[in-house]
PDB file of C-alpha atoms in Angstrom:
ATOM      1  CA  UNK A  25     127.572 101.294  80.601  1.00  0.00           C
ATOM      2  CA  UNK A  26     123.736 100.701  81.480  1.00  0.00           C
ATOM      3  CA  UNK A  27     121.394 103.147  82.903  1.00  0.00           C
ATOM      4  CA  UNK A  28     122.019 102.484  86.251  1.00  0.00           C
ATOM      5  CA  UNK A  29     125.745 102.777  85.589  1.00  0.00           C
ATOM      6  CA  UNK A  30     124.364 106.723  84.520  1.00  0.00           C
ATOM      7  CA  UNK A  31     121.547 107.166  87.556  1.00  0.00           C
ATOM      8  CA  UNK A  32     120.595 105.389  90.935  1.00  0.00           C
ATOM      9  CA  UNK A  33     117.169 105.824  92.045  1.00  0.00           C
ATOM     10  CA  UNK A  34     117.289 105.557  96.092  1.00  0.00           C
ATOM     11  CA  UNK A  35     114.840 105.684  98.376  1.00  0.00           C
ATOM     12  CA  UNK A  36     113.828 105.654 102.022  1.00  0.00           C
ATOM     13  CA  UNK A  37     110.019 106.025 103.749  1.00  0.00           C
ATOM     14  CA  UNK A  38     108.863 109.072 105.178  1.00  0.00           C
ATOM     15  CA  UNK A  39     105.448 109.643 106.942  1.00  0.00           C
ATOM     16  CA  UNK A  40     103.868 107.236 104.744  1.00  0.00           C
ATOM     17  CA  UNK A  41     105.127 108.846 101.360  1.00  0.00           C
ATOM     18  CA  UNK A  42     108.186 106.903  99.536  1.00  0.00           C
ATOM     19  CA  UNK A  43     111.133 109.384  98.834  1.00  0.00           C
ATOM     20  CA  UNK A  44     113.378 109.398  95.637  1.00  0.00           C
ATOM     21  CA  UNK A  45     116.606 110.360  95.363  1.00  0.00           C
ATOM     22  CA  UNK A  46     117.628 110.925  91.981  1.00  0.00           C
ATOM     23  CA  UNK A  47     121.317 110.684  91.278  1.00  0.00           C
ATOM     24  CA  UNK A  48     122.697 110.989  87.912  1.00  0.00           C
ATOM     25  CA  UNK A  49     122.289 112.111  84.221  1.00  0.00           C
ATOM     26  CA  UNK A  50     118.358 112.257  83.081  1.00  0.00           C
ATOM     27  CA  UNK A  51     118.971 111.801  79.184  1.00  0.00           C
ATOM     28  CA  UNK A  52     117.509 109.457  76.566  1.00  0.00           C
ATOM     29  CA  UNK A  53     119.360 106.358  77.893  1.00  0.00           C
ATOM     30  CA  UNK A  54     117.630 106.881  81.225  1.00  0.00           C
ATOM     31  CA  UNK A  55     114.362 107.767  80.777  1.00  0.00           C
ATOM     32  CA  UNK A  56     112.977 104.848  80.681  1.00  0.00           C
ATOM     33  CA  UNK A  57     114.871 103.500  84.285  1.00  0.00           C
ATOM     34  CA  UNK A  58     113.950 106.199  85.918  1.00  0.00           C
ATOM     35  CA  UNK A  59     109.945 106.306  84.586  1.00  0.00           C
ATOM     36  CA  UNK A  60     109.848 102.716  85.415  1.00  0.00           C
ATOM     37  CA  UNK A  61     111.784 103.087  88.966  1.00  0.00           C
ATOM     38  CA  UNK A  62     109.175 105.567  89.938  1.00  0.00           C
ATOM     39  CA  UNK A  63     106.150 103.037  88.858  1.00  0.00           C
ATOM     40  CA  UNK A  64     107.383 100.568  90.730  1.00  0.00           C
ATOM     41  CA  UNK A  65     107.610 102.666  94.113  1.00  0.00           C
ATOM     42  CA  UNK A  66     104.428 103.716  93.359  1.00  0.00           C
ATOM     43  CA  UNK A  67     102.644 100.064  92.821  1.00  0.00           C
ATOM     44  CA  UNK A  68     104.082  99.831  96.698  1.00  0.00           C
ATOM     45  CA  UNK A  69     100.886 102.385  97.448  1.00  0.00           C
ATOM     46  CA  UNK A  70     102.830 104.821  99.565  1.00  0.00           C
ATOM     47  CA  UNK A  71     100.755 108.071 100.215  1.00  0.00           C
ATOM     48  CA  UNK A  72     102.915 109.991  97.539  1.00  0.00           C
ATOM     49  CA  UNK A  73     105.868 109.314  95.801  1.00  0.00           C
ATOM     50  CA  UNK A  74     108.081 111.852  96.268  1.00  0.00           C
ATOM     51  CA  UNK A  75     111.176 112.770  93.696  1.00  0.00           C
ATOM     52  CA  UNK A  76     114.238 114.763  94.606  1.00  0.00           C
ATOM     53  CA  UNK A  77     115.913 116.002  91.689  1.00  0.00           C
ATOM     54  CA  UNK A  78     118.740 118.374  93.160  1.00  0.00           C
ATOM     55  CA  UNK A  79     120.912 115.773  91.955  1.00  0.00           C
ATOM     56  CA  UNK A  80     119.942 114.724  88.651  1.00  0.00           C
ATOM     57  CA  UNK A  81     121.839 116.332  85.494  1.00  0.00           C
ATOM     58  CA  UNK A  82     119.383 117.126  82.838  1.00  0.00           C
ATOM     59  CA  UNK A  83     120.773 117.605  79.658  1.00  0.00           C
ATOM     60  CA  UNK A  84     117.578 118.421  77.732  1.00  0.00           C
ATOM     61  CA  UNK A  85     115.005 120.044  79.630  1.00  0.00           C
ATOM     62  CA  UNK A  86     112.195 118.404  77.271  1.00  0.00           C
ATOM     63  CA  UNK A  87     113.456 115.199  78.991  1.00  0.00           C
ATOM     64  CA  UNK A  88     111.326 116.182  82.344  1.00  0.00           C
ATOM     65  CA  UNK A  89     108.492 115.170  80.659  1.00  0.00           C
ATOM     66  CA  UNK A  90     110.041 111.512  82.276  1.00  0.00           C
ATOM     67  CA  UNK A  91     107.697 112.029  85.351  1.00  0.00           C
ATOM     68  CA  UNK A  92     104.569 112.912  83.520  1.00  0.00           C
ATOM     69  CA  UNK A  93     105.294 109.919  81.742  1.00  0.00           C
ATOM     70  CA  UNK A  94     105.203 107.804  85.160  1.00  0.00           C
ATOM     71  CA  UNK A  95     102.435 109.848  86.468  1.00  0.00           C
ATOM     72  CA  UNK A  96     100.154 108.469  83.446  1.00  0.00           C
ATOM     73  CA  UNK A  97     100.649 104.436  84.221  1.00  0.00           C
ATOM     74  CA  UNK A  98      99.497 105.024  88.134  1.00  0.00           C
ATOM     75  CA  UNK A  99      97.245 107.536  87.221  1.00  0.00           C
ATOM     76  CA  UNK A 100      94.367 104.791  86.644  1.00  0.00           C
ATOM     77  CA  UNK A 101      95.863 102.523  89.376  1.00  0.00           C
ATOM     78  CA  UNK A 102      96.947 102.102  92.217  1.00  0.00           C
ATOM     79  CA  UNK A 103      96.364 106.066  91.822  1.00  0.00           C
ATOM     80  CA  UNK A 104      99.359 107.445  93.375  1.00  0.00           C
ATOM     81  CA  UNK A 105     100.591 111.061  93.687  1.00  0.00           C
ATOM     82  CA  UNK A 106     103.727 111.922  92.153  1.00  0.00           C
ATOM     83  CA  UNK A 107     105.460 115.258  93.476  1.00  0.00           C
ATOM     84  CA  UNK A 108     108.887 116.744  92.568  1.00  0.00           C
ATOM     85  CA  UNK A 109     111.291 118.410  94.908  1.00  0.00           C
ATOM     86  CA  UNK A 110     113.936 120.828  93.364  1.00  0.00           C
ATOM     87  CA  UNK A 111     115.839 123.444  95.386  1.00  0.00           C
ATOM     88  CA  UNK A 112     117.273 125.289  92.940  1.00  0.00           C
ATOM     89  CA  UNK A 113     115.115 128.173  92.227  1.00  0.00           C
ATOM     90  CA  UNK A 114     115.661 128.163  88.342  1.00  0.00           C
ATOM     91  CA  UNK A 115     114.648 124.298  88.033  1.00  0.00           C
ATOM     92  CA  UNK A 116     111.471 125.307  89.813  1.00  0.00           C
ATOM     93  CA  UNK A 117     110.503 127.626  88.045  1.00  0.00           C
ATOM     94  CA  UNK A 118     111.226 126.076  84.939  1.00  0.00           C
ATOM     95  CA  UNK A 119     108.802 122.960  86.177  1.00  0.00           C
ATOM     96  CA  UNK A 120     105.888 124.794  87.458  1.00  0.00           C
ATOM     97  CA  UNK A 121     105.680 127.269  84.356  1.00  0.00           C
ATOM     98  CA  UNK A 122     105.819 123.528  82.095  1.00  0.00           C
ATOM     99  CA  UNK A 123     103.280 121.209  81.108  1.00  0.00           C
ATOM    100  CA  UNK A 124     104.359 118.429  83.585  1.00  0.00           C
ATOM    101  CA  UNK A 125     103.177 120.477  86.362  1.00  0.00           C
ATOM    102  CA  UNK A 126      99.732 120.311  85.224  1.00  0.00           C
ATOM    103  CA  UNK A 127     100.328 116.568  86.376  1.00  0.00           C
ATOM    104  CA  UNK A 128     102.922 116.218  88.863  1.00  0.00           C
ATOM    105  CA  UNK A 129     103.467 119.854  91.076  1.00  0.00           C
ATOM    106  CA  UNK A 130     107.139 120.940  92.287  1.00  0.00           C
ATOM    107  CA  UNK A 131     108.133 122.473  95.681  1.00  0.00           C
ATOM    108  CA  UNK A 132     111.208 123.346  97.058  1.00  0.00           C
ATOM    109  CA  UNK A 133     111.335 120.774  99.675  1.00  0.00           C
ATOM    110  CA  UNK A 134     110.756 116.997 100.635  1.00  0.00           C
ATOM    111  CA  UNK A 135     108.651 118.671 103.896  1.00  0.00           C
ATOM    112  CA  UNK A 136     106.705 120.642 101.812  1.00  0.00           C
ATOM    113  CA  UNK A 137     105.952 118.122  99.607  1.00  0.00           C
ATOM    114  CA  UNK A 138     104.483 116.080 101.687  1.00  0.00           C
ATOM    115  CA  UNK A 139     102.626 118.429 103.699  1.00  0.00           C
ATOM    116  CA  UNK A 140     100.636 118.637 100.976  1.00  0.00           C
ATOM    117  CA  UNK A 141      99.544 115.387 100.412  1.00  0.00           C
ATOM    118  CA  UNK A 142      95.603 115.116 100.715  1.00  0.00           C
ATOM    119  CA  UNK A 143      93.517 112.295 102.722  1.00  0.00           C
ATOM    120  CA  UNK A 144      92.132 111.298  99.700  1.00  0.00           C
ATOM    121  CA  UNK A 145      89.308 109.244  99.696  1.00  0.00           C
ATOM    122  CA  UNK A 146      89.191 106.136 101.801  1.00  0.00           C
ATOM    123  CA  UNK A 147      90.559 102.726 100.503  1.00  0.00           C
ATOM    124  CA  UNK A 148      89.790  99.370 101.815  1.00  0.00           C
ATOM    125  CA  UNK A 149      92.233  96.604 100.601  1.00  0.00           C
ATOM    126  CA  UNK A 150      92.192  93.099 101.072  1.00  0.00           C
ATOM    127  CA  UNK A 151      95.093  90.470  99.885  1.00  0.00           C
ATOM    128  CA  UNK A 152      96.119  87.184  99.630  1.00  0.00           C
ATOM    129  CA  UNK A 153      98.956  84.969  99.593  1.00  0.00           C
ATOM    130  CA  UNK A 154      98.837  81.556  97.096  1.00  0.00           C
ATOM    131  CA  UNK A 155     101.545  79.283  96.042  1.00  0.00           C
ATOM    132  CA  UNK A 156     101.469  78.741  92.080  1.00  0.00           C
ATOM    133  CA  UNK A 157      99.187  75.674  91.443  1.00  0.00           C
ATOM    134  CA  UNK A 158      95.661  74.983  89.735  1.00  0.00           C
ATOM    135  CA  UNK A 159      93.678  74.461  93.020  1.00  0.00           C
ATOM    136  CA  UNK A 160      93.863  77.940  94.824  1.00  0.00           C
ATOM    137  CA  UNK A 161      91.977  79.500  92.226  1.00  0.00           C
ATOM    138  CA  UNK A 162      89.059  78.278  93.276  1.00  0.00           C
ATOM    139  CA  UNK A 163      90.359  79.748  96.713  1.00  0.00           C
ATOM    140  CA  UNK A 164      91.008  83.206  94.918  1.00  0.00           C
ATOM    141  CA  UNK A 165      86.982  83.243  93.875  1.00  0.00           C
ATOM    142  CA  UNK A 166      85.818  82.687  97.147  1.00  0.00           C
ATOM    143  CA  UNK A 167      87.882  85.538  98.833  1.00  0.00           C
ATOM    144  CA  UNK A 168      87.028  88.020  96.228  1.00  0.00           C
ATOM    145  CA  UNK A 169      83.113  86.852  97.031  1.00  0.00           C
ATOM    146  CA  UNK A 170      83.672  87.370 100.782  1.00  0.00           C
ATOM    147  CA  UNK A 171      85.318  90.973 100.102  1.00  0.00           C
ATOM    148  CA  UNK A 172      82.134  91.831  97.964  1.00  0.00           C
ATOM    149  CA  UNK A 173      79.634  90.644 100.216  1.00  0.00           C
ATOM    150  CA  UNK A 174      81.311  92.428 103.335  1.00  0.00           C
ATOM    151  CA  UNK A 175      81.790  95.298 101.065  1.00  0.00           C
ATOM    152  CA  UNK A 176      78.331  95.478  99.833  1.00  0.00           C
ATOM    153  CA  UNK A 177      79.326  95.625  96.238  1.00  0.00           C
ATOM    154  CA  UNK A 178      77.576  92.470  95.679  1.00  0.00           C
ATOM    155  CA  UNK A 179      76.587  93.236  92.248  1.00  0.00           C
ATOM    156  CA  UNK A 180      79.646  93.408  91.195  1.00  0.00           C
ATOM    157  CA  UNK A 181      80.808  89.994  92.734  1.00  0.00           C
ATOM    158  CA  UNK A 182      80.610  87.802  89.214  1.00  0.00           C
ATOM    159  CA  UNK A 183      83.078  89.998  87.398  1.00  0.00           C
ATOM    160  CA  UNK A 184      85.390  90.699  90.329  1.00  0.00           C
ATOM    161  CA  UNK A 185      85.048  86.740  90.563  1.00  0.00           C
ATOM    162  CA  UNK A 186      86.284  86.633  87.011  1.00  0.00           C
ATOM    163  CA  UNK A 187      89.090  89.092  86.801  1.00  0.00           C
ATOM    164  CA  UNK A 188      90.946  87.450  89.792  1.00  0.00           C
ATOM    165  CA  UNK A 189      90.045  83.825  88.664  1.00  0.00           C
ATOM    166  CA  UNK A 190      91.891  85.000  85.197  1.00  0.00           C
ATOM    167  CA  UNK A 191      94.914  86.918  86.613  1.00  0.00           C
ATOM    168  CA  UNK A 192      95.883  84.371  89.171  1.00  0.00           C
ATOM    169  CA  UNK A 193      95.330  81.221  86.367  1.00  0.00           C
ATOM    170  CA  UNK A 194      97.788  83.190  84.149  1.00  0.00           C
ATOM    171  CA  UNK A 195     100.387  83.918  87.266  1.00  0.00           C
ATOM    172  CA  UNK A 196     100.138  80.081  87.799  1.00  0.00           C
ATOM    173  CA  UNK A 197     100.550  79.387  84.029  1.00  0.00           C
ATOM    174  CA  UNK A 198     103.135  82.039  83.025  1.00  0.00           C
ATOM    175  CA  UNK A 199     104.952  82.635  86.662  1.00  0.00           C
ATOM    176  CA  UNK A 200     104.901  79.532  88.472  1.00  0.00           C
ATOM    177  CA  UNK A 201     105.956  81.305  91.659  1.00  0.00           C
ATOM    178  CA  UNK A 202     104.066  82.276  94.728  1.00  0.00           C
ATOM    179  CA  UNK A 203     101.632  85.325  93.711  1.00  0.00           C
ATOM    180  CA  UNK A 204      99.534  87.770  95.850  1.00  0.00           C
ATOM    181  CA  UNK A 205      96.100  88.470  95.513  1.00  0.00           C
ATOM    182  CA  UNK A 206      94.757  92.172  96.022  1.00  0.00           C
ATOM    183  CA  UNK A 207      91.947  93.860  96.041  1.00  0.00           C
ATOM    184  CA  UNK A 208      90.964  97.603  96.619  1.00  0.00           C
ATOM    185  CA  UNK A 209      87.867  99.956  96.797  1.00  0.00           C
ATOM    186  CA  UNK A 210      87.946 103.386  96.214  1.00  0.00           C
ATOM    187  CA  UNK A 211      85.708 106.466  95.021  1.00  0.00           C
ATOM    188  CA  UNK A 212      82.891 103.053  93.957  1.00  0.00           C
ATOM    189  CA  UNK A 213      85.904 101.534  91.444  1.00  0.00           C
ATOM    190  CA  UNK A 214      87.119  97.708  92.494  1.00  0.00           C
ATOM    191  CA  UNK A 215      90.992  96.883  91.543  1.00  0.00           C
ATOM    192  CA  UNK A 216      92.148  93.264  91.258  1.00  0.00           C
ATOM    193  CA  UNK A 217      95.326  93.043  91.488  1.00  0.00           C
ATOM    194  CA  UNK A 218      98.102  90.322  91.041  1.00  0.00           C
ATOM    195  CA  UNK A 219     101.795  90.268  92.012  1.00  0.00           C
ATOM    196  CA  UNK A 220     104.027  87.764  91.091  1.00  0.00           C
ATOM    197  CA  UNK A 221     107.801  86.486  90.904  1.00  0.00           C
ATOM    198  CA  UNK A 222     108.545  86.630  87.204  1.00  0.00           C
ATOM    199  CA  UNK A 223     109.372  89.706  85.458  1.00  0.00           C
ATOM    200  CA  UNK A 224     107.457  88.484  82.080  1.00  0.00           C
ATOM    201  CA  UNK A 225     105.492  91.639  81.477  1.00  0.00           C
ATOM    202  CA  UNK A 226     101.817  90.310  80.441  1.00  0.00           C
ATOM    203  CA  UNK A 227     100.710  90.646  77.238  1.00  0.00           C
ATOM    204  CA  UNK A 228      97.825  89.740  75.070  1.00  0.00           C
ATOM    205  CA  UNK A 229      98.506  86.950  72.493  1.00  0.00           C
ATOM    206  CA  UNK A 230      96.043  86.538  69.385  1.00  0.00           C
ATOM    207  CA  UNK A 231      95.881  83.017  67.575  1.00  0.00           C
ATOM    208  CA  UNK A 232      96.698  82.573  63.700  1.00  0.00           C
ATOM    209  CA  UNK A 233      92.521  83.552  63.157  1.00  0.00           C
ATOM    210  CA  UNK A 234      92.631  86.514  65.358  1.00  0.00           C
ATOM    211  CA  UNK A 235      91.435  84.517  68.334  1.00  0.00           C
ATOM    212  CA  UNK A 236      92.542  84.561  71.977  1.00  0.00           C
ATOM    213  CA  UNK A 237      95.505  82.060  73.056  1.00  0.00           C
ATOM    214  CA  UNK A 238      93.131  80.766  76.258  1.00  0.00           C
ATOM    215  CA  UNK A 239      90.618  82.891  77.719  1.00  0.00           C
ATOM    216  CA  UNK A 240      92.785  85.106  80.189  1.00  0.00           C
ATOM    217  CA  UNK A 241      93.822  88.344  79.323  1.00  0.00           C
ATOM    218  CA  UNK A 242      91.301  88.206  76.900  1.00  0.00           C
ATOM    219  CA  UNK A 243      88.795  88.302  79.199  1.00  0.00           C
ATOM    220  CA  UNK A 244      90.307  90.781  81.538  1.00  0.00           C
ATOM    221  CA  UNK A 245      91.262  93.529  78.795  1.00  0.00           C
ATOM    222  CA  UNK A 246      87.140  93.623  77.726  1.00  0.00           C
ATOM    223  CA  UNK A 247      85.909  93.367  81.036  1.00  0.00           C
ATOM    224  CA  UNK A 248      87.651  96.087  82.609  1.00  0.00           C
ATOM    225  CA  UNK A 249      87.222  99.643  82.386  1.00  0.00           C
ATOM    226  CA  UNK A 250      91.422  99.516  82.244  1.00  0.00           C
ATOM    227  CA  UNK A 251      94.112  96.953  82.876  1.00  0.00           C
ATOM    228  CA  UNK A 252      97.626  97.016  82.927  1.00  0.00           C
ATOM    229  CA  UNK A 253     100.970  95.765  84.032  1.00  0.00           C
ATOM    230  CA  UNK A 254     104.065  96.850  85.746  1.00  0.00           C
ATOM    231  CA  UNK A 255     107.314  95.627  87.253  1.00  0.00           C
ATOM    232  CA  UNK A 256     107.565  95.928  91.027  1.00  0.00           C
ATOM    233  CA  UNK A 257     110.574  96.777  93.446  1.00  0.00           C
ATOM    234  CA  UNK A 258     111.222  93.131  93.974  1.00  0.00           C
ATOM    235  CA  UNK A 259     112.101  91.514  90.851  1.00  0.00           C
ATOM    236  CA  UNK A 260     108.865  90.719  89.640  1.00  0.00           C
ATOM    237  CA  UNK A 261     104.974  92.237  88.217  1.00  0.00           C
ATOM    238  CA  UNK A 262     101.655  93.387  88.704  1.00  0.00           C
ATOM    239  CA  UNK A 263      99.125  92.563  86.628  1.00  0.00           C
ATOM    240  CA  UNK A 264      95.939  94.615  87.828  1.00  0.00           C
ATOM    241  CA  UNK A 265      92.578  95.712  85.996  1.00  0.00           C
ATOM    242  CA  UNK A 266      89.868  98.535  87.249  1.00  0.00           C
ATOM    243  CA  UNK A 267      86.182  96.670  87.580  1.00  0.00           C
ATOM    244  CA  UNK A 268      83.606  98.608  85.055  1.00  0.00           C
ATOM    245  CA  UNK A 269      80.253  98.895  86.358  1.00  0.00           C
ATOM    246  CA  UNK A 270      78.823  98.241  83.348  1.00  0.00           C
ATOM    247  CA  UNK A 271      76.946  94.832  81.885  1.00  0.00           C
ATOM    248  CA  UNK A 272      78.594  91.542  83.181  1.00  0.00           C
ATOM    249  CA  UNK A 273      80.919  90.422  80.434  1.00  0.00           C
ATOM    250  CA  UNK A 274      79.724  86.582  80.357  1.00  0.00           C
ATOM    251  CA  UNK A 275      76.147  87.957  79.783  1.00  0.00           C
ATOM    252  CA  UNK A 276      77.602  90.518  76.473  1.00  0.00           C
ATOM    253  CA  UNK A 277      79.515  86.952  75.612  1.00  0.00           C
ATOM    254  CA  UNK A 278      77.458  83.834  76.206  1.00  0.00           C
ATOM    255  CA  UNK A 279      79.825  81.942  73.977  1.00  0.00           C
ATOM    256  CA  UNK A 280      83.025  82.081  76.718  1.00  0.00           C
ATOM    257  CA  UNK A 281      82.152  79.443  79.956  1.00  0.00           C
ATOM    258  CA  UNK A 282      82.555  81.474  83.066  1.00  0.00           C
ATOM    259  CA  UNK A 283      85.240  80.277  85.165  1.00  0.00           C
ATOM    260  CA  UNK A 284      83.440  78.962  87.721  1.00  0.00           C
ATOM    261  CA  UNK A 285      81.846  76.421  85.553  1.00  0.00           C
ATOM    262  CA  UNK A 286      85.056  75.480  83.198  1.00  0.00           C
ATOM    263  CA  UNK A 287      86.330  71.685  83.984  1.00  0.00           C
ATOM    264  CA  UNK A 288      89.600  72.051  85.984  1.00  0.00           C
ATOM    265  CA  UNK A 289      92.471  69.521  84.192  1.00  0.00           C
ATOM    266  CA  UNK A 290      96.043  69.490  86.081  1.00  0.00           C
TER     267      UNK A 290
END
């Protein structure tokens, strides 16, 4: 029996928020489904995602600590409220007087729940659509310069440039399926964001003398302020990174070529 042999994770969109029904057994087998199941309704960037738990069986109440768990990968990005919904009165209570409610708050009902959902502050969001080979990444860099110049975040157009130059030359290398550009702006941070078909999580690879495989993640892991990766509802990944204002990586590193200027080989 697998873990979703033990809990199914359903869910169904409600004034803008994605809503969870839990059905099943929370216990150590399942933990890690149902963290991941809420991560990847929350890379969809509903307003909230909201959890039912009225008919989950938890065995171990320590256990609960599943959706603080998921609440700390979207917490950087794509910054996602989590809420709980539990009608029993005992579960509740038990939740709100618990650590996890210092993260992720419980009410009684889905309504309530999302009542409370706050604006937030305003996002604008760009994407793109590329099929996987070597020539549309000079079509990525060129959309993520048009974003920052219409944005006005012009200073920060080299290393936006870079981080999506990166991420989409390692969804071509590693994926070789169509991938989707995004980018977002919020509270003065810039996420670059990549979706693709495979389901390869992304990982940074050292050579035998401690030096990067490629340039790639390399790149993106000291350049941004924080990067990670994540599989999505449809089979496949994100790979995104949060810009850092700070000083342009190629200019710390004058040793790496900048994208832009590499030689392009098929």
């Amino acid at each position: 029996m697998n873990e979703a042999d033990r809990v199914e994770v359903a869910h169904e969109e409600l004034d803008g928020c994605l809503v969870a029904t839990l059905d099943g057994v929370l216990d150590s087998l399942t933990y890690g489904y149902i963290r991941d199941a809420l991560v990847k309704l929350a890379l969809e960037q509903p307003r909230a995602v909201v959890a039912e738990l009225d008919n989950l069986s938890v065995g171990n109440e320590a256990l609960l600590s599943v959706f603080s768990s998921a609440w700390m990968r979207v917490n950087d990005w794509p910054q996602v409220p989590l809420f709980l919904v539990a009608g029993d009165q005992a579960r509740r209570s038990a939740i709100a007087l618990s650590a996890i409610n210092r993260f992720v708050p419980v009410f009684a009902t889905v309504g309530e729940a999302i009542a409370s959902v706050e604006a937030g502050a305003p996002r604008r969001r760009r994407r793109a659509v590329y099929p996987p080979v070597r020539m549309v990444s000079a079509a990525a860099r060129d959309f993520v310069r048009e974003a920052c110049k219409d944005w006005q975040i012009e200073a920060l157009t080299s290393d936006a440039v870079c981080l999506a130059s990166e991420l989409v030359e390692n969804a071509i290398e590693h994926a070789r399926t169509e991938l989707e550009l995004r980018l977002e702006l919020r509270r003065g941070m810039l996420t670059v964001a990549v979706r693709d078909g495979s389901p390869a999580h992304a990982v940074l690879r050292q050579g035998r003398q401690g030096q990067p495989l490629g340039y790639g993640l390399q790149i993106v892991a000291d350049l941004a302020t924080t990067w990670g990766c994540a599989p999505d509802l449809h089979g496949g990944k994100v790979t995104w990174a949060v810009l850092t204002t700070g000083p342009r990586w190629f200019e710390r590193h004058p040793e790496w070529t900048a994208p832009a200027l590499r030689p392009w080989s098929p």
